Amino acid sequence: MAHIDVRNLWVVYRLPRHDDDLVAVEDFTLALAGRPGEFVSIIGPSGCGKSTLLLAMDGLVQPASGDLLIDGRPVAGPGPDRAVVFQEVALLPWRTVLDNVCFGMEFRGVAAAERQEVARRYVKLVGLSGFERHYPHQLSGGMRQRVGIARALAVHPAILLMDEPFGALDAQTRQLMGVELLRIWDQERKTVVFVTHDLDEAIFLSDRVVVMTARPGRVKAVIPIELPRPRDQGVRNTLAFIDYRRQLWGLLEEEAMKSLDLVEP
Amino acid sequence: MRPRSPQRASLLLRPGARATVGTLSVLLFIGLWQTVGGLALIDPRYISTPVDVVRAGVDLVRTEELWRHLRVSGAEFALGFVASLVVAVPLGLLAGWYRRLGYLVDPVLMTFYAMPRDAMLPLIIIWLGIGIYSRAAVVFLGAIFPIIVNTMAGIRKVEPVWIRCARSFGARERHLFWKILLPGALPYIMTGVRLGIGRGIIGVIVAEMYVSVEGLGELIMAAQAGLNTDRLVFVTLLVSALGFAALRLSLSLEEWSAPWQREREL
Ligand SMILES: Nc1ncnc2c1ncn2[C@@H]1O[C@H](COP(=O)(O)OP(=O)(O)OP(=O)(O)O)[C@@H](O)[C@H]1O
Ligand SMILES: [Mg+2]
């Protein structure tokens, strides 16, 4: 239940030993409704600045200019209202699954006993019961991603920033996790920013899909997804769904070509 | 041709073959040594014989002399090593994390790291006298630099995304040290500890040989002065065995500190 307002945001990386700075996000403007929390997906070609945008929203990366407001207050750094599911997953290899899920809660004043209990619940939620005592190197890539998701959910953030959280999952698990995510979203009414490369996933989950241009990333189009909720798997076969997919595919293809320096078809 | 049955697979390939062959080679060596020394093919005053060495060892143990010297050497080592850990790990973490501090201490560190510590012994004796403290100081100086240098290297191997993740969840600077930097650098710290143990042991013995009235190093020097080759060989072997045991222990510590790395290498 938090309103996010991104206005004319620029993010620039300084590169050592380069003359030019690298513009990752250019003049990005987007507002996400906070009440009830909106589910917005971001798609765009690789390297267009999606992760950078998410990190900026969390306050981990300083914008060069523009405004970033949450419920009207400027973002100065990470806060308890937000949690990130990192693209690199970022589990701590010396901690078990359970302790990794506890990690986020340790900085938020949750008592140790309660941390364990909450962590167990979310480990179960992402389907990893029985793996509580395993270490990350003993898990598959998809299992690790689910630990990262549990860790973020366990701190009950009002805003969930998810960077390709299902990237390493097989198609079936991916769909099931999507349904599960929608259920949690429905229950807890979070604002979700969801980065993905999977168009169907973006359409199935979102209220709106933002298409970004090739780097430097700007907003190319914002497509509202007007499919009724709650949605079930059947919606994927409706004409409306297929239309959205065609539309997004067209928008994305142009940008993908640009980002690879190919000529227009 | 019939395939070989598994039982007839080579001795060298069986599990445990390493231990078997290793033991055999040691026994072979001892047998050879006993023969050469016992038949006086080489004067036993130079090389002694295994039987005499064992006898000298038994004598030493019986007179309680050995324990006294062992205790002294052990205490010097423990004192110096614990002190070096207490200083080196926090300093290494800080110097690894805060770039500027790192730039500041790096040249000094490298100079000391490269300096033969035994060459500093005379100076240390001027400062601390010839008691246990000067010998502990040699251990301290031997162990502290590899631990600092490896701890700093460990910090550089900490994944930026772990830091980012911790910050995102609200970690403060001091949390970063306890929850990310120390555990993340631990495998490297343990490598430093292993190197430090090796240098520390050498330090104790050399310092005692140079100036001491007690300790294993002194025992070696006294045996030499008295031309007691049996005892000399016994104590030298004992020191090697202790060093070997400490090395094994620290290797296990190193593995234990980073189970994820061990399995990745398999
Ligand atoms: N720490 C950094 N320092 C310098 N440049 C960076 C850094 N992180 C990202 N970049 C650059 O910023 C641009 C955008 O990167 P970003 O990771 O945001 O892309 P992305 O849209 O998430 O791509 P992908 O879909 O492949 O994950 C890229 O050109 C990348 O090289
Ligand atoms: Mg990315």
Coordinates of C-alpha atoms and ligand atoms in Angstrom, one line a residue:
Chain A
M1 CA 0.0 0.0 0.0
A2 CA 2.4 2.5 -1.1
H3 CA 2.3 4.9 -4.0
I4 CA 5.4 5.2 -6.1
D5 CA 6.1 8.3 -8.2
V6 CA 9.0 8.3 -10.6
R7 CA 9.4 11.6 -12.4
N8 CA 12.0 12.3 -15.1
L9 CA 14.5 10.0 -13.5
W10 CA 18.0 9.8 -14.9
V11 CA 20.5 7.3 -13.7
V12 CA 24.1 7.6 -14.9
Y13 CA 27.1 5.3 -14.1
R14 CA 30.5 6.8 -13.9
L15 CA 32.9 4.6 -15.6
P16 CA 36.5 4.7 -14.4
R17 CA 39.0 5.1 -17.3
H18 CA 36.3 6.1 -19.7
D19 CA 35.7 9.6 -21.0
D20 CA 31.9 9.3 -21.2
D21 CA 29.5 8.4 -18.5
L22 CA 27.0 5.6 -19.2
V23 CA 23.4 6.7 -19.2
A24 CA 21.4 3.7 -17.9
V25 CA 18.0 5.3 -17.4
E26 CA 16.9 8.4 -19.3
D27 CA 14.0 10.6 -18.3
F28 CA 11.9 7.8 -16.9
T29 CA 8.5 8.7 -15.7
L30 CA 6.0 6.3 -14.1
A31 CA 3.5 6.4 -11.3
L32 CA 2.2 3.3 -9.5
A33 CA -1.0 3.4 -7.6
G34 CA -0.6 2.5 -4.0
R35 CA -4.1 1.9 -2.9
P36 CA -4.9 -0.8 -3.7
G37 CA -1.3 -1.7 -4.6
E38 CA -0.7 -1.9 -8.3
F39 CA 1.1 -4.7 -10.1
V40 CA 3.4 -3.3 -12.8
S41 CA 5.7 -5.3 -15.0
I42 CA 8.7 -3.9 -16.8
I43 CA 10.0 -5.4 -20.0
G44 CA 12.7 -4.3 -22.3
P45 CA 15.8 -5.6 -24.1
S46 CA 18.8 -6.8 -22.1
G47 CA 20.9 -4.0 -20.8
C48 CA 18.2 -1.3 -21.2
G49 CA 18.3 -0.3 -17.5
K50 CA 15.6 -2.4 -15.8
S51 CA 17.7 -3.6 -12.9
T52 CA 19.2 -0.1 -12.5
L53 CA 15.7 1.4 -12.3
L54 CA 14.7 -1.1 -9.6
L55 CA 17.9 -0.5 -7.6
A56 CA 17.2 3.2 -7.8
M57 CA 13.7 2.7 -6.5
D58 CA 15.2 0.8 -3.6
G59 CA 17.6 3.6 -2.9
L60 CA 20.7 1.5 -3.6
V61 CA 21.7 3.6 -6.7
Q62 CA 21.7 7.4 -6.6
P63 CA 19.8 9.0 -9.5
A64 CA 21.6 11.7 -11.4
S65 CA 18.5 13.8 -11.6
G66 CA 14.7 13.6 -11.3
D67 CA 12.4 12.7 -8.5
L68 CA 11.6 9.4 -6.8
L69 CA 8.8 9.7 -4.3
I70 CA 7.1 7.1 -2.2
D71 CA 3.9 8.2 -0.7
G72 CA 5.0 11.7 -1.5
R73 CA 8.4 11.5 0.4
P74 CA 11.7 11.4 -1.6
V75 CA 13.7 8.2 -1.4
A76 CA 16.9 8.7 0.5
G77 CA 18.0 5.1 0.7
P78 CA 16.7 1.6 1.4
G79 CA 13.7 1.5 3.8
P80 CA 11.5 -1.0 5.6
D81 CA 8.7 -0.3 3.2
R82 CA 10.6 -2.0 0.3
A83 CA 12.3 -5.3 -0.4
V84 CA 14.2 -6.5 -3.5
V85 CA 14.4 -9.9 -5.1
F86 CA 17.8 -9.5 -6.8
Q87 CA 18.5 -10.8 -10.3
E88 CA 21.7 -12.3 -9.0
V89 CA 19.7 -13.9 -6.2
A90 CA 22.4 -12.9 -3.7
L91 CA 22.1 -15.6 -1.2
L92 CA 24.8 -15.8 1.5
P93 CA 26.6 -19.1 0.9
W94 CA 27.5 -19.7 4.6
R95 CA 23.9 -19.6 5.7
T96 CA 21.3 -22.3 5.4
V97 CA 18.1 -21.8 3.5
L98 CA 16.3 -20.9 6.7
D99 CA 19.0 -18.5 7.9
N100 CA 19.0 -16.8 4.5
V101 CA 15.3 -16.2 4.7
C102 CA 15.8 -14.9 8.3
F103 CA 18.5 -12.5 7.1
G104 CA 16.2 -9.6 6.1
M105 CA 14.3 -9.7 9.3
E106 CA 17.4 -9.4 11.4
F107 CA 17.6 -5.7 10.6
R108 CA 14.0 -5.0 11.2
G109 CA 13.7 -5.7 14.9
V110 CA 12.0 -9.1 14.6
A111 CA 12.8 -11.4 17.6
A112 CA 14.8 -14.5 16.9
A113 CA 12.1 -17.0 17.7
E114 CA 9.6 -15.2 15.5
R115 CA 12.1 -14.9 12.7
Q116 CA 12.5 -18.7 12.6
E117 CA 8.8 -19.2 12.6
V118 CA 8.1 -16.6 9.8
A119 CA 11.0 -18.0 7.8
R120 CA 9.6 -21.5 8.0
R121 CA 6.3 -20.3 6.8
Y122 CA 7.8 -18.6 3.7
V123 CA 10.1 -21.5 3.0
K124 CA 7.0 -23.7 2.8
L125 CA 5.2 -21.1 0.7
V126 CA 7.9 -21.3 -2.0
G127 CA 7.8 -25.1 -1.9
L128 CA 11.1 -25.7 -0.2
S129 CA 10.0 -27.5 3.0
G130 CA 12.5 -30.1 3.9
F131 CA 15.4 -28.0 2.6
E132 CA 15.6 -25.6 5.6
R133 CA 19.0 -26.9 6.6
H134 CA 20.5 -27.0 3.1
Y135 CA 23.1 -24.6 1.9
P136 CA 22.7 -22.6 -1.3
H137 CA 25.3 -24.6 -3.1
Q138 CA 23.3 -27.7 -2.5
L139 CA 20.2 -26.2 -4.3
S140 CA 19.3 -25.8 -8.0
G141 CA 19.2 -22.4 -9.6
G142 CA 15.4 -22.3 -9.4
M143 CA 15.4 -23.3 -5.8
R144 CA 17.9 -20.6 -5.0
Q145 CA 15.6 -18.0 -6.7
R146 CA 12.7 -19.2 -4.5
V147 CA 14.8 -18.7 -1.4
G148 CA 15.5 -15.1 -2.6
I149 CA 11.7 -14.6 -3.0
A150 CA 10.9 -16.0 0.4
R151 CA 13.6 -13.7 2.0
A152 CA 11.9 -10.6 0.4
L153 CA 8.4 -11.7 1.3
A154 CA 9.3 -12.5 4.9
V155 CA 9.9 -8.8 5.8
H156 CA 6.3 -8.0 4.6
P157 CA 7.3 -5.0 2.4
A158 CA 4.6 -2.7 1.2
I159 CA 6.6 -2.5 -2.1
L160 CA 8.1 -5.5 -3.7
L161 CA 10.8 -4.9 -6.3
M162 CA 11.3 -8.2 -8.2
D163 CA 14.1 -8.5 -10.8
E164 CA 13.4 -11.5 -13.0
P165 CA 12.5 -13.6 -10.0
F166 CA 11.4 -16.6 -12.0
G167 CA 14.2 -16.5 -14.6
A168 CA 15.7 -19.9 -13.6
L169 CA 12.4 -21.8 -13.2
D170 CA 10.9 -24.2 -15.7
A171 CA 7.7 -23.1 -17.4
Q172 CA 5.3 -25.0 -15.2
T173 CA 6.9 -24.0 -11.8
R174 CA 7.0 -20.5 -13.2
Q175 CA 3.3 -20.4 -13.8
L176 CA 2.5 -21.9 -10.4
M177 CA 4.8 -19.4 -8.7
G178 CA 3.1 -16.6 -10.6
V179 CA -0.3 -17.8 -9.3
E180 CA 1.1 -17.9 -5.8
L181 CA 2.5 -14.4 -6.1
L182 CA -0.8 -13.1 -7.3
R183 CA -2.5 -14.7 -4.3
I184 CA 0.0 -13.1 -1.9
W185 CA -0.4 -9.8 -3.7
D186 CA -4.2 -10.1 -3.4
Q187 CA -4.0 -10.9 0.3
E188 CA -1.4 -8.3 1.4
R189 CA -2.1 -5.7 -1.3
K190 CA 1.4 -4.9 -2.1
T191 CA 2.7 -2.6 -4.8
V192 CA 4.8 -4.8 -7.1
V193 CA 7.3 -3.8 -9.7
F194 CA 8.2 -6.9 -11.6
V195 CA 11.0 -7.2 -14.2
T196 CA 10.7 -10.0 -16.7
H197 CA 11.6 -11.2 -20.2
D198 CA 8.5 -13.4 -20.4
L199 CA 5.7 -11.5 -22.1
D200 CA 3.0 -14.0 -21.1
E201 CA 4.1 -13.8 -17.5
A202 CA 4.0 -10.0 -17.7
I203 CA 0.4 -10.0 -19.1
F204 CA -0.9 -12.7 -16.8
L205 CA 0.4 -10.9 -13.6
S206 CA 0.1 -7.2 -14.3
D207 CA -2.3 -4.3 -14.2
R208 CA 0.1 -2.5 -16.5
V209 CA 3.1 -3.5 -18.6
V210 CA 5.8 -0.9 -19.2
V211 CA 7.9 -1.4 -22.3
M212 CA 11.3 0.2 -22.1
T213 CA 13.5 1.3 -25.0
A214 CA 16.9 0.0 -25.7
R215 CA 19.6 1.7 -23.6
P216 CA 19.4 4.4 -22.4
G217 CA 16.1 3.1 -21.1
R218 CA 13.1 5.4 -21.5
V219 CA 9.4 4.5 -21.4
K220 CA 8.4 3.4 -24.8
A221 CA 4.9 2.4 -24.0
V222 CA 2.6 1.6 -21.1
I223 CA 0.0 -1.0 -21.8
P224 CA -2.9 -1.4 -19.3
I225 CA -3.9 -5.0 -19.1
E226 CA -7.6 -5.1 -18.8
L227 CA -8.2 -8.7 -18.1
P228 CA -10.6 -9.4 -15.2
R229 CA -9.2 -10.6 -11.9
P230 CA -8.8 -13.0 -10.2
R231 CA -7.2 -14.6 -13.2
D232 CA -6.6 -18.3 -13.8
Q233 CA -4.5 -20.2 -16.3
G234 CA -7.5 -20.2 -18.7
V235 CA -7.0 -16.5 -19.4
R236 CA -3.9 -17.3 -21.4
N237 CA -5.9 -18.7 -24.2
T238 CA -8.3 -15.8 -24.6
L239 CA -8.2 -13.6 -27.6
A240 CA -7.6 -10.5 -25.5
F241 CA -4.5 -12.2 -24.0
I242 CA -3.2 -13.1 -27.4
D243 CA -3.8 -9.6 -28.6
Y244 CA -1.8 -8.1 -25.8
R245 CA 1.0 -10.6 -26.5
R246 CA 1.1 -9.5 -30.2
Q247 CA 1.1 -5.9 -29.3
L248 CA 4.0 -6.2 -26.7
W249 CA 6.0 -8.5 -29.0
G250 CA 5.9 -5.8 -31.8
L251 CA 7.0 -3.1 -29.4
L252 CA 9.7 -5.1 -28.0
E253 CA 11.1 -6.5 -31.3
E254 CA 12.0 -3.0 -32.5
E255 CA 13.9 -2.3 -29.3
A256 CA 15.6 -5.6 -29.3
M257 CA 16.9 -5.0 -32.8
K258 CA 18.1 -1.6 -31.9
S259 CA 20.0 -2.9 -28.8
L260 CA 21.7 -5.5 -31.0
D261 CA 22.5 -2.9 -33.6
L262 CA 20.6 -4.7 -36.3
V263 CA 18.8 -2.9 -39.1
E264 CA 15.0 -2.5 -38.9
P265 CA 13.1 -5.3 -40.6
Chain B
M1 CA 40.4 -62.4 -22.3
R2 CA 38.5 -62.5 -19.1
P3 CA 37.9 -59.1 -17.5
R4 CA 39.7 -58.7 -14.2
S5 CA 37.6 -59.2 -11.1
P6 CA 37.3 -56.1 -9.0
Q7 CA 39.2 -57.7 -6.1
R8 CA 42.3 -57.9 -8.3
A9 CA 42.3 -54.2 -9.0
S10 CA 45.6 -52.7 -8.3
L11 CA 46.6 -52.1 -4.7
L12 CA 47.3 -48.5 -5.6
L13 CA 43.7 -47.9 -6.8
R14 CA 41.9 -49.2 -3.8
P15 CA 40.5 -46.7 -1.3
G16 CA 42.9 -46.4 1.6
A17 CA 45.7 -47.2 -0.8
R18 CA 47.2 -43.8 0.0
A19 CA 47.4 -44.6 3.7
T20 CA 48.8 -48.1 3.0
V21 CA 51.5 -47.0 0.7
G22 CA 52.4 -44.0 2.9
T23 CA 52.8 -46.2 5.9
L24 CA 54.9 -48.7 3.9
S25 CA 57.2 -45.9 2.8
V26 CA 57.7 -44.7 6.3
L27 CA 58.5 -48.2 7.6
L28 CA 60.9 -48.7 4.7
F29 CA 62.7 -45.6 5.6
I30 CA 62.9 -46.5 9.3
G31 CA 64.2 -49.9 8.4
L32 CA 66.9 -48.5 6.1
W33 CA 67.9 -45.9 8.7
Q34 CA 68.2 -48.6 11.4
T35 CA 70.3 -50.8 9.1
V36 CA 72.7 -48.0 8.0
G37 CA 73.1 -46.7 11.6
G38 CA 73.1 -50.0 13.4
L39 CA 75.8 -51.5 11.1
A40 CA 77.7 -48.2 11.5
L41 CA 77.8 -47.8 7.7
I42 CA 77.5 -44.2 8.6
D43 CA 78.7 -43.2 12.1
P44 CA 75.6 -43.1 14.4
R45 CA 77.1 -40.1 16.0
Y46 CA 76.0 -38.3 12.9
I47 CA 72.7 -39.9 12.1
S48 CA 71.7 -41.9 15.2
T49 CA 69.3 -44.9 14.8
P50 CA 65.6 -45.2 15.2
V51 CA 66.0 -47.4 18.3
D52 CA 68.3 -44.9 20.0
V53 CA 66.1 -42.0 19.1
V54 CA 63.1 -43.8 20.7
R55 CA 65.2 -44.5 23.7
A56 CA 66.2 -40.9 24.0
G57 CA 62.6 -39.9 23.8
V58 CA 61.6 -42.3 26.5
D59 CA 64.3 -40.9 28.8
L60 CA 63.1 -37.3 28.1
V61 CA 59.5 -38.2 28.9
R62 CA 60.4 -40.1 32.0
T63 CA 62.4 -37.2 33.5
E64 CA 59.5 -34.9 33.0
E65 CA 62.0 -32.6 31.3
L66 CA 60.2 -32.8 28.0
W67 CA 56.9 -31.6 29.4
R68 CA 58.5 -28.6 31.0
H69 CA 60.0 -27.5 27.7
L70 CA 56.8 -28.3 25.8
R71 CA 54.8 -26.2 28.1
V72 CA 57.1 -23.2 27.7
S73 CA 57.1 -23.4 24.0
G74 CA 53.4 -24.0 23.9
A75 CA 52.7 -21.0 26.1
E76 CA 54.9 -18.7 24.0
F77 CA 53.2 -19.9 20.9
A78 CA 49.7 -19.5 22.3
L79 CA 50.4 -16.0 23.7
G80 CA 51.9 -14.7 20.5
F81 CA 49.3 -16.3 18.2
V82 CA 46.2 -15.3 20.1
A83 CA 47.6 -11.7 20.3
S84 CA 48.2 -11.7 16.6
L85 CA 44.7 -13.0 15.8
V86 CA 43.1 -10.3 18.1
V87 CA 45.0 -7.6 16.3
A88 CA 45.2 -8.9 12.7
V89 CA 41.5 -9.9 12.0
P90 CA 39.9 -6.6 13.0
L91 CA 42.7 -4.6 11.4
G92 CA 42.5 -6.7 8.2
L93 CA 38.8 -6.2 8.1
L94 CA 39.0 -2.5 8.5
A95 CA 41.9 -2.0 6.1
G96 CA 40.2 -4.2 3.6
W97 CA 36.9 -2.4 3.8
Y98 CA 38.0 1.2 4.1
R99 CA 40.1 1.8 1.0
R100 CA 42.0 4.8 2.3
L101 CA 43.0 2.9 5.4
G102 CA 44.1 0.1 3.1
Y103 CA 46.3 2.5 1.1
L104 CA 47.8 3.8 4.3
V105 CA 48.8 0.4 5.8
D106 CA 49.6 -1.5 2.6
P107 CA 53.2 -0.4 2.1
V108 CA 54.1 -0.8 5.8
L109 CA 52.5 -4.3 5.7
M110 CA 54.3 -5.4 2.7
T111 CA 57.6 -4.3 4.1
F112 CA 57.1 -6.2 7.3
Y113 CA 55.6 -9.2 5.4
A114 CA 58.7 -9.5 3.4
M115 CA 61.1 -8.9 6.3
P116 CA 62.7 -12.0 7.8
R117 CA 61.4 -11.8 11.3
D118 CA 64.2 -13.8 12.8
A119 CA 66.4 -10.9 11.7
M120 CA 64.4 -8.7 14.1
L121 CA 65.1 -10.9 17.0
P122 CA 68.1 -9.0 18.4
L123 CA 66.0 -5.8 18.3
I124 CA 63.1 -7.5 20.0
I125 CA 65.4 -8.7 22.8
I126 CA 66.6 -5.2 23.4
W127 CA 62.9 -4.2 23.8
L128 CA 61.5 -7.2 25.7
G129 CA 64.5 -8.9 27.3
I130 CA 65.2 -12.7 26.9
G131 CA 62.0 -13.9 28.7
I132 CA 58.9 -15.5 27.3
Y133 CA 57.6 -12.2 25.9
S134 CA 60.3 -11.7 23.4
R135 CA 59.7 -15.2 22.0
A136 CA 55.9 -14.6 22.0
A137 CA 56.7 -11.4 20.1
V138 CA 58.5 -13.4 17.4
V139 CA 55.4 -15.6 17.0
F140 CA 53.2 -12.5 17.0
L141 CA 55.2 -10.9 14.3
G142 CA 55.4 -14.1 12.3
A143 CA 51.6 -14.7 12.3
I144 CA 50.2 -11.2 12.2
F145 CA 51.1 -10.2 8.7
P146 CA 49.9 -13.3 6.7
I147 CA 46.6 -13.0 8.7
I148 CA 46.2 -9.3 8.0
V149 CA 47.1 -9.6 4.3
N150 CA 44.8 -12.6 3.7
T151 CA 41.9 -11.0 5.6
M152 CA 42.2 -7.9 3.4
A153 CA 42.3 -10.2 0.3
G154 CA 39.2 -11.9 1.7
I155 CA 37.3 -8.6 1.9
R156 CA 38.1 -8.0 -1.8
K157 CA 36.5 -11.3 -2.6
V158 CA 33.2 -10.4 -0.8
E159 CA 30.5 -10.2 -3.5
P160 CA 29.2 -6.6 -4.0
V161 CA 25.7 -8.0 -4.3
W162 CA 25.9 -9.4 -0.7
I163 CA 26.7 -5.9 0.5
R164 CA 23.9 -4.5 -1.6
C165 CA 21.4 -7.0 -0.3
A166 CA 22.3 -6.3 3.3
R167 CA 22.0 -2.6 2.8
S168 CA 18.7 -3.1 1.1
F169 CA 17.3 -4.9 4.1
G170 CA 18.6 -2.1 6.4
A171 CA 22.0 -3.3 7.5
R172 CA 24.2 -0.6 9.1
E173 CA 27.9 -0.4 8.8
R174 CA 28.6 -2.5 11.9
H175 CA 26.1 -5.1 10.7
L176 CA 28.1 -5.4 7.5
F177 CA 31.2 -6.3 9.5
W178 CA 29.5 -9.0 11.5
K179 CA 27.1 -10.4 9.0
I180 CA 28.8 -10.1 5.7
L181 CA 32.5 -9.2 5.8
L182 CA 33.6 -11.5 8.6
P183 CA 31.8 -14.6 7.4
G184 CA 32.5 -13.8 3.7
A185 CA 36.2 -13.4 4.3
L186 CA 36.5 -16.3 6.7
P187 CA 37.9 -18.8 4.2
Y188 CA 40.7 -16.3 3.4
I189 CA 41.2 -15.5 7.1
M190 CA 41.7 -19.2 7.7
T191 CA 44.3 -19.4 5.0
G192 CA 46.1 -16.6 6.8
V193 CA 45.8 -18.5 10.0
R194 CA 47.3 -21.6 8.4
L195 CA 50.3 -19.6 7.2
G196 CA 50.5 -17.8 10.5
I197 CA 50.7 -21.1 12.4
G198 CA 53.6 -22.3 10.3
R199 CA 55.5 -19.1 10.7
G200 CA 54.7 -19.0 14.4
I201 CA 56.1 -22.5 15.0
I202 CA 59.3 -21.6 13.2
G203 CA 59.4 -18.4 15.2
V204 CA 59.2 -20.1 18.6
I205 CA 61.9 -22.6 17.8
V206 CA 64.4 -20.2 16.2
A207 CA 63.9 -17.7 19.0
E208 CA 64.5 -20.3 21.7
M209 CA 67.6 -21.5 19.8
Y210 CA 68.9 -18.0 19.7
V211 CA 68.4 -17.1 23.3
S212 CA 66.6 -19.1 25.9
V213 CA 67.2 -21.3 28.9
E214 CA 64.0 -23.3 28.2
G215 CA 61.7 -24.6 25.4
L216 CA 62.1 -27.1 22.6
G217 CA 64.5 -24.9 20.7
E218 CA 66.8 -24.7 23.7
L219 CA 66.5 -28.5 24.1
I220 CA 67.8 -28.9 20.6
M221 CA 70.7 -26.5 21.2
A222 CA 71.6 -28.2 24.5
A223 CA 71.5 -31.6 22.8
Q224 CA 73.8 -30.3 20.1
A225 CA 76.2 -28.8 22.6
G226 CA 76.4 -32.2 24.4
L227 CA 76.8 -34.1 21.1
N228 CA 73.7 -36.0 22.0
T229 CA 72.6 -36.9 18.5
D230 CA 69.8 -39.3 19.7
R231 CA 68.1 -36.6 21.6
L232 CA 68.7 -34.0 19.0
V233 CA 67.0 -36.1 16.3
F234 CA 64.2 -36.9 18.6
V235 CA 63.3 -33.3 19.5
T236 CA 63.7 -32.2 15.9
L237 CA 61.3 -35.0 14.8
L238 CA 58.9 -34.0 17.6
V239 CA 58.9 -30.4 16.4
S240 CA 58.1 -31.6 12.8
A241 CA 55.3 -33.8 14.1
L242 CA 53.8 -30.9 16.0
G243 CA 54.0 -28.7 13.0
F244 CA 52.4 -31.3 10.9
A245 CA 49.5 -31.8 13.3
A246 CA 49.0 -28.0 13.5
L247 CA 49.0 -27.8 9.7
R248 CA 46.4 -30.6 9.4
L249 CA 44.2 -28.9 12.0
S250 CA 44.3 -25.6 10.2
L251 CA 43.6 -27.2 6.8
S252 CA 40.5 -28.8 8.4
L253 CA 39.6 -25.4 9.8
E254 CA 40.0 -23.8 6.4
E255 CA 37.7 -26.4 4.8
W256 CA 35.2 -26.1 7.6
S257 CA 35.0 -22.4 7.2
A258 CA 33.9 -22.6 3.5
P259 CA 31.9 -25.8 2.8
W260 CA 30.5 -24.1 -0.3
Q261 CA 34.0 -23.7 -1.8
R262 CA 35.1 -27.2 -1.1
E263 CA 32.2 -28.7 -2.9
R264 CA 32.5 -26.3 -5.8
E265 CA 36.0 -27.5 -6.4
L266 CA 35.0 -31.1 -6.6
Ligands
LIG1 N1 27.6 -1.0 -11.6 C1 27.6 -0.6 -12.8 N2 28.6 0.2 -13.3 C2 28.6 0.6 -14.6 N3 27.6 0.3 -15.5 C3 26.6 -0.5 -15.1 C4 26.5 -1.0 -13.8 N4 25.4 -1.7 -13.7 C5 24.8 -1.7 -14.9 N5 25.5 -0.9 -15.7 C6 25.2 -0.6 -17.1 O1 23.9 -0.1 -17.2 C7 23.2 -0.6 -18.2 C8 21.9 -1.1 -17.7 O2 22.1 -2.2 -16.9 P1 21.0 -3.0 -16.2 O3 21.6 -4.1 -15.4 O4 20.1 -2.1 -15.5 O5 20.2 -3.7 -17.4 P2 19.0 -4.7 -17.5 O6 17.9 -4.0 -18.2 O7 18.6 -5.1 -16.1 O8 19.5 -5.9 -18.3 P3 19.2 -7.4 -18.2 O9 17.8 -7.6 -18.8 O10 20.2 -8.1 -19.0 O11 19.2 -7.8 -16.8 C9 24.0 -1.6 -18.9 O12 24.6 -1.0 -20.1 C10 25.1 -1.9 -18.0 O13 26.3 -2.1 -18.6
MG2 MG 18.8 -6.8 -15.1

